[in-house]
Amino acid sequence: MSAVLEIEGLRKTYKSRRRGVRNALDGFDMRVEAGQVHGFLGPNGSGKTTTLRTLLGLIQPDGGRMAILGHEVPGALPTVAGQVGAIVESPQFFPHFSARDTLSLLAGAGDVPAVRVDEVLELVGLRDRAGERVKTYSLGMKQRLAVASALLKNPKLLILDEPANGLDPGGIREMRTLMRTLAESGMTVVLSSHILGEIQLICDEVTIISLGRRVAAGPVEQVLAQHSHGGVRVRLDAAEDLAAAAELLGRAGVAVTRHPDHLMLAGVDKPATVSRLLAEQHLYVSELAPVAVDLESVFLEITATAPVPGQHRQVDQSAKIGEPGHAGTTGGWGA
Amino acid sequence: MSLYVTELRRLAKRRLTRVMLVLLVLGLTGIVTAFAFSSHKLSPAVIAQAQAESDANFRDAVKDWERSIADCDAAKARGEQTEDRYGPNCGRDWKPTPEMFDPKWNLPYQFDFRAEFGVFIAVFAGAVALFAFLIGASFVGAEWSTGGMMNLLLWRPKRLTVLGTKLAAVLTTLTGVTVVLGALWTLAFWLIASNRGTTEKVTSGVWQSAGISGLRAWGLILAVGAVAFALASLGRHTAMALGVAVGVGVVSEIGIRIAMTIAGVRFGDRWVLSTYALAWFEKKWTLVDYRSCELVQGECTPKEMLVTWQDSALVFGIGTAVVMVAAFWMMRRRDIT
C-alpha cells in the first residue's frame, strides 16, 4: 500500500527567554496509508496540532521530513494543496458571512466549481441554514461548516482536527458514517480526536503522540493487543477455594491479584491453560473471562495520563518514549 | 486571478466596508449639501441690493455723525467736558465717507471654484483616507483574528501571494472609490459653482492643477490604506493599526511638538507628520523661526524653512515602504498559530 502521508523525525523547538527551550515535536514519525481512516491521538499539549500545522505549512519545522501524496512538503504544498482538505483546531470563520458565502469565497480562491458548494452543504446537513450568518451558528454547526470547507476540494487526503467537537450524538454518528463513506470512496482521512471510542470504532490505524514523539502506531487491533497484558478474570464455584487457586497459579508463574470474590490474572497467553491447571487440582471455574482493553485505557497507559486520586496532573506530564515509567518533565507546550 | 477576484468579492461583501462606504457617502453628501446652501450666486439684483444696503448704511452713519456733533456742541454749551466722549473738535474730522461702506461687505458668500476647490480636494482626501485606514486595517486584521487567513492559507499555501493579493484588492477598491467619489465630488462642486457660485477664470491650467492635487490625494489615500493594512497584518489584529495610529498621532502631534519647544530646537515642526501632510496638499509649507529675531534690534525677518511636497513624498514613501517590507517579511517568517 502506498503512503499518502509520511513524517520522519519531525522537530519543532520553541525558544522563549522566560520559559526556556521546549521541544514541541521531538523527532516525530507518522505514516498514513492510502484509503485509511487514521486516528491521531495524544494528550493535550502533546504536539498533535503542531504536527498538523507544520504539515500544512502554517508552522516552519526545525528538522525532519514530511511528504504528502509523494510530494515533499512544505516545498511542494502549492502543488498538493488542491488535494488536501483540512481543518485545524476550532473552526474559525468570519462571523458576518453566511455559510454559503464562506464556502463560495473559498471555492473561488481554490478554483473549485460553485456547484460543489451546495453539494458539501447538503453532505454536512447545513443546506437549510446555509444563508444564515455564521455568528448565529452553534459550535456543532460551525464544526459541520468546517468539515464542509475541508470537503469542498473533494480532496484525496482529508485532515480533521477534532471534527466531533461540539456535535450532538446524532451529529457524531453522522460524522462517523461520513468518515467511513469517504474512506470507502478512496479518500484518506486523518482524524485527530479525544473521543477514543469513536476512534476505535472508525479508524483502521492509529498513531499516538506524547511530548512530541510517537509512542505507539499501527492497526487499532494490534495496538490494543500489544497492551492487553493477557488479563483474565477467574471465579470459582466455591469462593473459599480462591486462596488455594491463587497459590497454585502463583507457583505456575502466573501473576495473580486477589479480590474478595475473584482473581485477576495477568500475563496469560492461553486462558484454557488456567482452566486445565485448576481442574487438575479439583478447583472448578465458574467464570474465566479475558479482560478486554479499549483504546482509552491503552491511551492512558501509553501516555501515562491516567488520573491518580489526590494528584493534579499538569499538561506536560505525560510519557516520553525511551523513558519508561517517567512522567515527562520536558517538552510539549505550543501544541 | 481567481484569488484576486475572490478577495475583491470578499472585501465588497464585508459589512464594515459597506457601512463605512455609506457613512463616507453620507458625510460627503452632507458637506456638499451644506455648502450648496451657504453659497449664493452674485446676480445683478443681489449686487444692487448690497449696494443699496451699503448706501443706506452710509446715510445712517452720516446722520449719526451729524447728531453726534450736535450733541457735542450742546454739551459744550452747557460747559461739559466733551473730549473724552466725542473726541477733539466734536469729531468733525471723522465724517463718514462712502468708501467706508464697501458693498462687498453686504454680499452673501459665493463659492469661487478657481480659488477654493483645492481646499475641498484636501477635505475629500482626508475623509477618504480615514475610510482607507479603517478598510485597509480591518480587511486583513479581521481575517487574522477570526482565522480566515489561516483557512485561506490552507487553500493557497503561498503566504506572500495571499498577502499581496489581499493588498492589491484593497488598493484596487480604494482606487475605485476614490475615482468614482472624486468625480462626483468635483461634479458636485462644479454644479454648486455654476448655479450658486462662480466658475470664472477656470482655465485649463486650473483643471490641470486640480488634477495634480487629485493625484496627490489618491496617492495619500493609497498610502494610508497600505500602511493600515501592513500594521494590522504585523499585529494580526485591526486594533494594532488603530493603536499605532493613535500612538503616532499623540507622539508626533503633541509629544514631539512639546519636546521640541522645550528643547528649543529650531524649526521643531519639521519632525511633526502633519507638517508634511500640509506640504503635500499645499505643494509647500513654510516653517518660521520667530526666535531668530529675539535678540535682534530693529527690523528683522525671521528665518524660514521650506517643506515641499517632494519632501513629503520622501517621508511618506519611506515610511510606507518600511512598514510594508516589515509586514511581508513577518508574513514569510512567522508561524501561524
XYZ file of C-alpha atoms in Angstrom:
672
model
C 0.000 0.000 0.000
C 1.310 3.492 -0.820
C 1.764 6.145 1.834
C -0.358 9.258 1.468
C 1.309 10.931 4.380
C 4.845 10.403 5.673
C 6.534 12.196 8.516
C 10.030 11.313 9.670
C 11.965 12.832 12.527
C 9.903 15.991 12.626
C 11.220 18.556 15.070
C 9.883 21.885 16.223
C 11.504 23.805 19.020
C 10.146 26.912 20.674
C 12.603 29.192 22.369
C 11.440 31.646 24.939
C 13.568 33.826 27.175
C 11.110 33.319 30.008
C 10.163 29.678 29.519
C 13.379 28.379 28.042
C 13.601 25.830 25.238
C 10.736 23.434 24.650
C 10.561 20.712 22.059
C 7.004 20.695 20.786
C 7.979 17.992 18.290
C 10.955 15.853 19.136
C 11.689 13.562 16.205
C 8.093 12.619 15.494
C 7.304 9.904 12.926
C 4.000 9.085 11.258
C 2.854 7.158 8.232
C -0.649 7.012 6.806
C -1.535 4.566 4.058
C -3.930 5.373 1.238
C -7.624 4.788 1.839
C -7.320 4.570 5.612
C -9.130 6.331 8.367
C -6.157 7.058 10.566
C -6.537 8.165 14.161
C -4.060 10.696 15.504
C -4.122 10.719 19.285
C -2.290 12.432 22.056
C -2.838 14.250 25.339
C -3.298 17.996 25.425
C -0.055 19.708 24.518
C 1.498 16.569 23.088
C 2.112 18.071 19.645
C -0.888 16.982 17.571
C -1.933 20.387 16.351
C 1.676 21.479 15.926
C 2.191 18.435 13.707
C -0.849 19.231 11.587
C 0.014 22.919 11.325
C 3.580 22.066 10.351
C 2.367 19.584 7.789
C 0.076 22.205 6.266
C 2.761 24.882 6.087
C 1.461 27.080 8.871
C 4.449 26.391 11.104
C 8.022 26.069 9.913
C 9.741 22.915 11.207
C 13.254 22.884 12.619
C 14.046 19.491 11.166
C 12.716 16.271 9.753
C 10.975 15.262 6.563
C 7.338 15.392 5.514
C 5.618 14.185 2.361
C 2.008 14.340 1.211
C 0.903 12.197 -1.729
C 4.537 11.592 -2.536
C 5.470 15.275 -2.638
C 7.909 16.729 -0.146
C 6.294 19.458 1.898
C 6.265 22.293 2.710
C 8.124 22.921 -0.568
C 5.505 21.227 -2.727
C 2.467 22.395 -0.743
C 1.213 24.671 -3.525
C 1.217 21.604 -5.782
C -0.647 19.284 -3.430
C -2.833 21.805 -1.610
C -5.644 21.197 -4.060
C -5.753 17.563 -2.987
C -5.672 18.172 0.750
C -8.682 19.276 2.746
C -8.056 20.245 6.337
C -9.496 21.794 9.422
C -7.107 22.618 12.210
C -8.331 23.092 15.772
C -11.554 25.000 16.364
C -13.480 26.028 13.295
C -12.947 29.728 12.703
C -14.870 31.697 10.154
C -15.709 35.305 9.505
C -18.796 35.744 11.688
C -20.769 38.075 9.447
C -20.671 35.901 6.340
C -23.209 33.176 5.700
C -22.080 29.578 5.312
C -22.749 29.779 1.594
C -20.701 32.981 1.257
C -17.870 31.445 3.269
C -17.716 28.355 1.098
C -18.283 30.303 -2.086
C -15.285 32.539 -1.361
C -13.110 29.539 -0.548
C -14.252 27.848 -3.742
C -13.393 30.991 -5.666
C -9.926 31.133 -4.151
C -9.304 27.485 -4.982
C -10.824 27.319 -8.459
C -13.487 24.893 -7.263
C -16.756 24.847 -9.260
C -19.524 26.771 -7.483
C -21.873 23.781 -7.705
C -19.654 21.967 -5.233
C -20.722 24.431 -2.501
C -24.275 23.125 -2.455
C -23.054 19.540 -2.602
C -20.991 19.845 0.563
C -23.662 21.881 2.349
C -26.040 19.005 1.667
C -23.425 16.492 2.770
C -22.892 18.066 6.196
C -26.561 18.882 6.774
C -26.380 22.664 6.512
C -28.418 23.059 3.336
C -31.381 24.739 5.017
C -29.284 27.054 7.183
C -26.713 27.981 4.548
C -27.978 31.537 4.167
C -27.632 32.421 7.837
C -24.662 34.251 9.234
C -22.016 32.068 10.849
C -22.182 34.095 14.067
C -25.640 32.612 14.664
C -24.353 29.048 14.377
C -23.817 26.710 17.301
C -20.382 25.137 17.793
C -21.655 21.952 16.186
C -22.913 23.826 13.140
C -19.591 25.631 12.810
C -17.928 22.247 13.002
C -20.110 20.999 10.182
C -19.203 24.071 8.164
C -15.531 23.413 8.822
C -15.888 19.850 7.561
C -17.761 21.185 4.543
C -14.903 23.577 3.784
C -12.422 20.732 4.025
C -14.517 18.582 1.698
C -15.038 21.365 -0.814
C -11.989 20.390 -2.834
C -13.013 16.733 -2.892
C -9.553 16.014 -1.536
C -7.517 12.842 -1.640
C -6.331 13.484 1.891
C -8.694 14.847 4.497
C -7.209 16.082 7.773
C -9.691 16.768 10.532
C -8.717 18.090 13.939
C -11.419 17.261 16.497
C -14.249 17.146 13.961
C -16.747 15.817 16.517
C -16.144 18.699 18.895
C -19.494 20.279 19.733
C -21.558 17.814 17.735
C -24.686 16.272 19.227
C -24.854 12.462 19.464
C -26.671 12.269 16.143
C -24.061 14.511 14.581
C -21.247 12.342 15.929
C -22.834 9.268 14.402
C -23.354 11.104 11.092
C -19.720 12.207 11.159
C -18.619 8.631 11.812
C -20.659 7.373 8.876
C -19.333 10.172 6.697
C -15.726 9.308 7.541
C -16.261 5.675 6.649
C -18.089 6.548 3.439
C -15.304 8.894 2.406
C -12.669 6.266 3.144
C -14.592 3.681 1.146
C -14.695 6.096 -1.770
C -10.892 6.147 -1.710
C -10.278 9.248 0.378
C -7.675 9.008 3.107
C -8.795 10.530 6.386
C -6.553 11.592 9.240
C -8.607 12.143 12.328
C -7.376 13.838 15.465
C -9.763 13.364 18.335
C -10.051 12.819 22.047
C -13.230 10.775 21.693
C -11.360 7.497 21.766
C -14.461 5.365 21.488
C -15.106 6.971 18.126
C -11.522 6.475 17.031
C -11.677 2.814 17.969
C -14.906 2.420 16.026
C -13.938 4.090 12.774
C -10.154 4.061 12.473
C -8.089 1.444 10.695
C -4.832 2.567 12.246
C -3.737 4.959 14.938
C -0.669 6.978 15.809
C -0.276 8.081 19.397
C 1.939 11.036 20.211
C 3.219 12.089 23.600
C 5.541 15.001 24.311
C 6.333 15.388 20.646
C 7.259 11.774 19.951
C 5.389 8.810 18.584
C 4.711 6.339 21.402
C 2.526 3.860 19.525
C 1.403 3.238 15.955
C -0.280 0.583 13.889
C -3.640 -1.058 13.292
C -6.052 -0.474 16.159
C -6.332 -4.195 16.983
C -2.570 -4.515 17.035
C -2.115 -1.569 19.381
C -4.813 -2.957 21.660
C -3.262 -6.436 21.592
C 0.169 -5.058 22.425
C -1.226 -3.550 25.588
C -3.799 -6.148 26.657
C -1.319 -7.830 29.096
C -3.279 -11.106 28.873
C -5.602 -10.138 31.667
C -8.055 -12.847 32.786
C -10.758 -12.744 35.478
C -11.376 -16.042 37.306
C -14.260 -17.000 39.575
C -14.596 -20.403 41.221
C -17.624 -22.469 42.192
C -16.546 -22.177 45.827
C -15.205 -18.790 46.901
C -13.272 -20.406 49.763
C -11.070 -22.125 47.164
C -9.722 -18.780 45.886
C -6.728 -18.856 48.215
C -5.671 -22.316 47.062
C -6.194 -21.371 43.431
C -4.124 -18.221 43.848
C -1.278 -20.192 45.395
C -1.412 -22.837 42.668
C -1.413 -20.288 39.842
C 1.323 -18.302 41.505
C 3.531 -21.392 41.663
C 2.838 -21.849 37.928
C 4.286 -18.404 37.223
C 1.040 -16.506 36.700
C 0.755 -13.022 38.216
C -2.296 -13.139 40.477
C -4.195 -10.366 42.205
C -6.747 -11.500 44.806
C -10.127 -9.915 45.125
C -12.875 -10.942 47.608
C -14.861 -12.934 45.056
C -12.472 -13.430 42.128
C -8.879 -13.487 40.979
C -7.306 -11.247 38.369
C -4.553 -12.896 36.372
C -2.012 -11.155 34.188
C 0.324 -12.405 31.509
C -1.892 -15.310 30.470
C -1.390 -16.240 26.832
C -3.979 -19.021 26.727
C -6.832 -18.847 29.245
C -7.529 -22.570 28.661
C -4.302 -23.495 30.471
C -5.669 -21.796 33.604
C -8.817 -23.877 33.455
C -6.858 -27.105 32.981
C -4.380 -26.302 35.758
C -7.151 -25.639 38.273
C -9.277 -28.589 37.211
C -6.327 -30.943 37.771
C -6.460 -29.885 41.431
C -10.274 -30.233 41.560
C -10.779 -26.497 41.570
C -13.578 -25.731 39.136
C -14.023 -22.369 37.497
C -17.433 -20.764 37.170
C -16.117 -17.834 35.086
C -12.976 -17.491 33.022
C -13.110 -14.202 31.099
C -10.311 -12.478 29.218
C -10.321 -8.816 30.192
C -10.677 -6.772 27.036
C -8.812 -3.473 26.824
C -10.171 -0.471 24.993
C -8.336 2.309 23.262
C -8.975 4.687 26.118
C -7.232 2.515 28.693
C -4.379 1.814 26.281
C -4.063 5.528 25.575
C -3.977 6.369 29.270
C -1.402 3.683 29.887
C 0.858 4.578 26.959
C 0.773 8.274 27.619
C 0.801 7.886 31.410
C -2.046 10.323 31.708
C -4.461 8.231 33.757
C -5.842 10.278 36.622
C -4.389 9.457 40.024
C -6.566 10.156 43.052
C -5.257 13.112 45.027
C -2.943 14.293 42.253
C -3.424 17.045 39.714
C -1.605 16.094 36.546
C -0.095 19.018 34.674
C -0.331 19.397 30.927
C 3.289 18.469 30.267
C 3.176 15.409 32.491
C 2.875 12.531 30.074
C 5.029 9.696 28.876
C 8.094 10.218 26.746
C 9.280 7.341 24.668
C 12.512 5.806 25.914
C 11.823 6.913 29.468
C 9.559 4.149 30.851
C 7.710 4.999 33.988
C 8.954 8.520 33.841
C 6.282 11.125 33.728
C 7.842 13.615 31.375
C 9.492 16.719 32.618
C 10.257 18.340 29.300
C 8.646 19.232 26.022
C 5.172 19.858 24.918
C 3.977 23.436 25.031
C 2.874 25.147 21.919
C 0.995 22.145 20.585
C -6.594 35.849 -10.903
C -9.279 33.839 -9.164
C -7.792 34.705 -5.791
C -7.714 38.390 -6.704
C -11.343 38.362 -7.832
C -12.306 36.402 -4.721
C -10.596 38.920 -2.474
C -12.376 41.762 -4.230
C -15.656 39.922 -3.621
C -14.729 39.259 -0.008
C -13.953 42.939 0.580
C -17.179 44.031 -1.085
C -19.213 41.561 0.979
C -17.815 42.756 4.284
C -20.297 44.627 6.415
C -17.722 47.146 7.603
C -16.855 48.042 4.022
C -20.488 48.643 3.177
C -21.307 50.553 6.358
C -18.215 52.745 6.107
C -18.871 53.418 2.435
C -22.415 54.504 3.214
C -21.143 56.732 6.043
C -18.484 58.191 3.749
C -21.022 58.970 1.049
C -23.419 60.444 3.612
C -20.658 62.570 5.097
C -19.512 63.885 1.738
C -23.102 64.477 0.684
C -23.690 66.404 3.896
C -20.726 68.659 3.214
C -21.850 69.276 -0.359
C -25.434 69.985 0.713
C -24.461 72.359 3.492
C -22.056 74.113 1.214
C -24.608 74.401 -1.567
C -26.960 76.211 0.807
C -24.263 78.540 2.118
C -23.171 79.725 -1.341
C -25.193 82.326 -3.252
C -24.762 83.483 -6.799
C -23.964 87.164 -7.028
C -26.588 88.252 -9.554
C -27.012 91.954 -10.546
C -30.044 92.118 -8.262
C -28.030 90.782 -5.301
C -25.216 93.216 -6.063
C -27.703 96.103 -6.379
C -29.252 95.124 -3.066
C -25.819 95.056 -1.445
C -25.107 98.500 -2.926
C -28.428 99.803 -1.625
C -27.667 98.411 1.836
C -24.270 99.993 1.706
C -25.723 103.382 0.691
C -28.325 103.177 3.448
C -25.647 102.322 5.967
C -23.618 105.291 4.780
C -26.594 107.630 5.130
C -27.336 106.306 8.594
C -23.733 106.829 9.555
C -23.774 110.429 8.335
C -26.945 111.090 10.299
C -25.394 109.611 13.406
C -22.282 111.709 12.854
C -24.315 114.910 12.468
C -26.387 114.051 15.571
C -23.232 113.342 17.500
C -21.775 116.763 16.562
C -24.999 118.469 17.592
C -24.999 116.611 20.911
C -21.378 117.527 21.435
C -21.992 121.238 20.720
C -24.922 121.243 23.141
C -22.805 119.638 25.838
C -20.029 122.094 25.211
C -22.536 124.992 25.590
C -23.505 123.562 28.978
C -19.837 123.731 29.879
C -19.311 119.956 29.951
C -16.106 118.191 29.119
C -16.598 116.589 25.669
C -13.135 115.497 24.555
C -13.259 112.089 26.126
C -16.670 111.213 24.776
C -16.772 112.889 21.349
C -13.109 113.373 20.557
C -11.383 116.596 19.595
C -13.402 119.136 17.676
C -16.526 117.086 18.487
C -15.431 114.502 15.939
C -15.958 116.766 12.957
C -12.840 115.346 11.394
C -14.307 111.845 11.331
C -17.024 112.329 8.800
C -18.038 109.012 7.256
C -17.193 108.583 3.587
C -18.835 106.261 1.045
C -15.579 104.290 0.760
C -16.044 103.203 4.344
C -19.127 101.205 3.330
C -17.936 98.746 0.726
C -20.905 96.960 -0.848
C -18.859 93.734 -0.818
C -19.401 93.520 2.904
C -23.097 93.108 2.337
C -22.730 90.438 -0.295
C -23.558 86.816 0.651
C -20.823 84.171 0.377
C -20.218 82.985 -3.172
C -18.197 79.856 -3.901
C -15.313 80.551 -6.255
C -14.357 77.280 -7.903
C -10.970 78.515 -9.070
C -9.873 79.859 -5.718
C -11.401 77.390 -3.332
C -11.789 73.946 -4.883
C -8.246 72.996 -3.847
C -9.273 73.117 -0.194
C -12.136 70.771 -0.910
C -9.801 68.298 -2.587
C -7.933 68.142 0.718
C -11.196 67.703 2.630
C -12.180 64.873 0.286
C -8.757 63.252 0.626
C -8.968 63.396 4.422
C -12.388 61.741 4.504
C -11.458 59.003 2.040
C -8.099 58.447 3.774
C -9.950 57.749 7.015
C -12.136 55.282 5.137
C -8.997 53.764 3.609
C -7.401 53.353 7.007
C -10.360 51.511 8.502
C -10.956 49.329 5.455
C -7.279 48.511 4.947
C -6.730 47.638 8.596
C -9.890 45.641 9.166
C -9.720 43.689 5.912
C -6.569 41.898 6.949
C -6.872 42.383 10.729
C -10.265 40.703 10.949
C -9.046 37.921 8.674
C -6.205 37.223 11.069
C -8.241 37.448 14.261
C -11.138 35.327 13.013
C -8.980 32.598 11.475
C -9.943 33.482 7.919
C -6.323 33.994 6.945
C -5.387 30.535 8.193
C -8.255 28.988 6.258
C -7.169 30.792 3.136
C -3.567 29.674 3.549
C -4.748 26.069 3.755
C -6.172 26.607 0.278
C -3.420 28.787 -1.089
C -0.232 27.921 0.786
C 1.703 30.859 -0.681
C 1.888 33.397 2.065
C 3.324 36.331 0.159
C 0.998 35.786 -2.771
C -2.016 35.703 -0.466
C -0.989 38.834 1.435
C -0.017 40.634 -1.763
C -3.308 39.733 -3.423
C -5.286 40.956 -0.452
C -3.346 44.219 -0.525
C -3.958 44.554 -4.254
C -7.684 44.032 -3.662
C -7.717 46.764 -1.007
C -5.784 49.219 -3.159
C -7.946 48.493 -6.197
C -11.101 49.065 -4.186
C -9.726 52.277 -2.724
C -8.772 53.471 -6.192
C -12.266 52.705 -7.455
C -13.899 54.505 -4.537
C -11.538 57.477 -4.898
C -12.089 57.815 -8.633
C -15.876 57.457 -8.510
C -16.465 59.606 -5.435
C -13.779 62.069 -6.556
C -15.542 62.531 -9.881
C -18.891 63.014 -8.123
C -17.270 65.395 -5.635
C -15.786 67.501 -8.438
C -19.073 67.454 -10.330
C -20.997 68.500 -7.220
C -18.729 71.471 -6.568
C -18.755 72.420 -10.228
C -22.542 72.428 -10.124
C -22.513 74.481 -6.930
C -20.120 76.931 -8.544
C -22.166 77.060 -11.741
C -25.523 77.556 -10.064
C -24.753 79.204 -6.755
C -21.195 80.468 -7.199
C -18.757 81.362 -9.888
C -16.672 79.439 -12.381
C -14.843 82.497 -13.657
C -11.235 82.127 -14.734
C -11.366 78.334 -14.569
C -8.829 77.736 -17.268
C -7.253 74.509 -18.422
C -4.379 75.335 -16.098
C -6.768 75.344 -13.141
C -8.074 71.922 -14.149
C -4.538 70.675 -14.545
C -3.660 71.903 -11.070
C -6.801 70.293 -9.649
C -5.902 67.071 -11.429
C -2.418 67.044 -9.913
C -3.893 67.754 -6.476
C -6.296 64.866 -7.083
C -3.380 62.584 -7.916
C -1.640 63.591 -4.692
C -4.868 62.919 -2.791
C -5.117 59.496 -4.425
C -1.511 58.749 -3.501
C -2.123 59.707 0.110
C -5.277 57.577 0.280
C -3.447 54.530 -1.096
C -0.513 55.085 1.258
C -2.807 55.356 4.294
C -4.698 52.220 3.236
C -1.476 50.301 2.639
C 0.091 51.358 5.940
C -3.059 50.434 7.868
C -3.142 47.082 6.076
C 0.511 46.403 6.859
C 0.206 47.413 10.523
C -2.855 45.217 11.050
C -1.048 42.343 9.353
C 2.010 42.842 11.551
C -0.132 42.806 14.694
C -2.564 40.262 13.246
C -5.399 42.395 14.515
C -7.227 45.517 13.369
C -6.623 47.115 16.752
C -2.885 47.101 16.070
C -3.294 49.619 13.263
C -5.706 51.746 15.240
C -3.386 51.690 18.244
C -0.364 52.712 16.214
C -2.346 55.487 14.546
C -3.414 56.896 17.891
C 0.113 56.447 19.267
C 1.773 58.172 16.333
C -0.806 60.937 16.465
C -0.196 61.598 20.145
C 3.589 61.257 19.940
C 4.009 63.242 16.732
C 1.444 65.969 17.113
C 1.685 66.512 20.858
C 4.754 64.821 22.294
C 7.332 65.858 19.701
C 5.912 69.343 19.412
C 6.160 69.909 23.178
C 9.595 68.270 23.389
C 10.951 70.389 20.535
C 9.620 73.574 22.091
C 11.146 72.750 25.478
C 14.449 71.778 23.893
C 14.463 74.964 21.852
C 15.005 73.130 18.572
C 14.846 75.393 15.536
C 12.004 74.508 13.155
C 10.807 71.785 15.519
C 7.703 71.237 13.397
C 9.809 69.618 10.707
C 9.682 66.484 12.895
C 5.893 66.552 13.048
C 3.998 64.464 10.495
C 1.186 66.931 9.954
C 3.726 69.417 8.550
C 4.384 67.016 5.707
C 0.668 66.365 5.223
C 0.108 70.119 4.851
C 3.040 70.430 2.460
C 1.668 67.504 0.469
C -1.624 69.281 -0.142
C -0.379 72.866 -0.324
C 2.626 71.947 -2.501
C 4.852 73.733 0.011
C 4.717 74.704 3.648
C 6.857 77.350 5.273
C 8.103 76.951 8.812
C 9.041 80.193 10.544
C 11.561 80.510 13.353
C 10.365 83.598 15.212
C 13.038 83.121 17.843
C 15.695 84.067 15.317
C 14.611 87.706 15.887
C 14.623 87.558 19.682
C 17.982 89.274 20.195
C 17.882 91.404 17.081
C 17.324 95.105 17.424
C 15.452 96.898 14.691
C 13.800 95.327 11.718
C 14.158 91.559 11.454
C 12.861 88.974 9.053
C 12.550 85.641 10.841
C 14.320 82.675 9.331
C 12.189 80.348 7.261
C 12.371 76.722 6.249
C 10.513 75.476 3.222
C 8.985 71.989 3.229
C 7.957 70.929 -0.267
C 5.584 68.236 -1.426
C 8.646 66.351 -2.668
C 9.929 66.254 0.929
C 6.541 64.896 1.960
C 6.711 62.267 -0.774
C 10.081 61.165 0.565
C 8.925 60.969 4.197
C 5.632 59.214 3.460
C 7.207 56.987 0.806
C 9.986 55.753 3.090
C 7.565 55.275 5.998
C 5.150 53.296 3.860
C 7.921 51.185 2.357
C 9.391 50.307 5.760
C 6.043 49.186 7.163
C 5.217 47.218 4.016
C 8.556 45.414 3.959
C 8.174 44.554 7.649
C 4.670 43.169 7.087
C 5.706 40.948 4.175
C 8.870 39.831 5.922
C 6.908 38.831 9.019
C 4.304 37.099 6.899
C 7.038 34.988 5.388
C 8.818 34.228 8.636
C 6.290 33.948 11.445
C 4.447 30.783 12.372
C 0.697 30.876 12.089
C -0.676 29.577 15.351
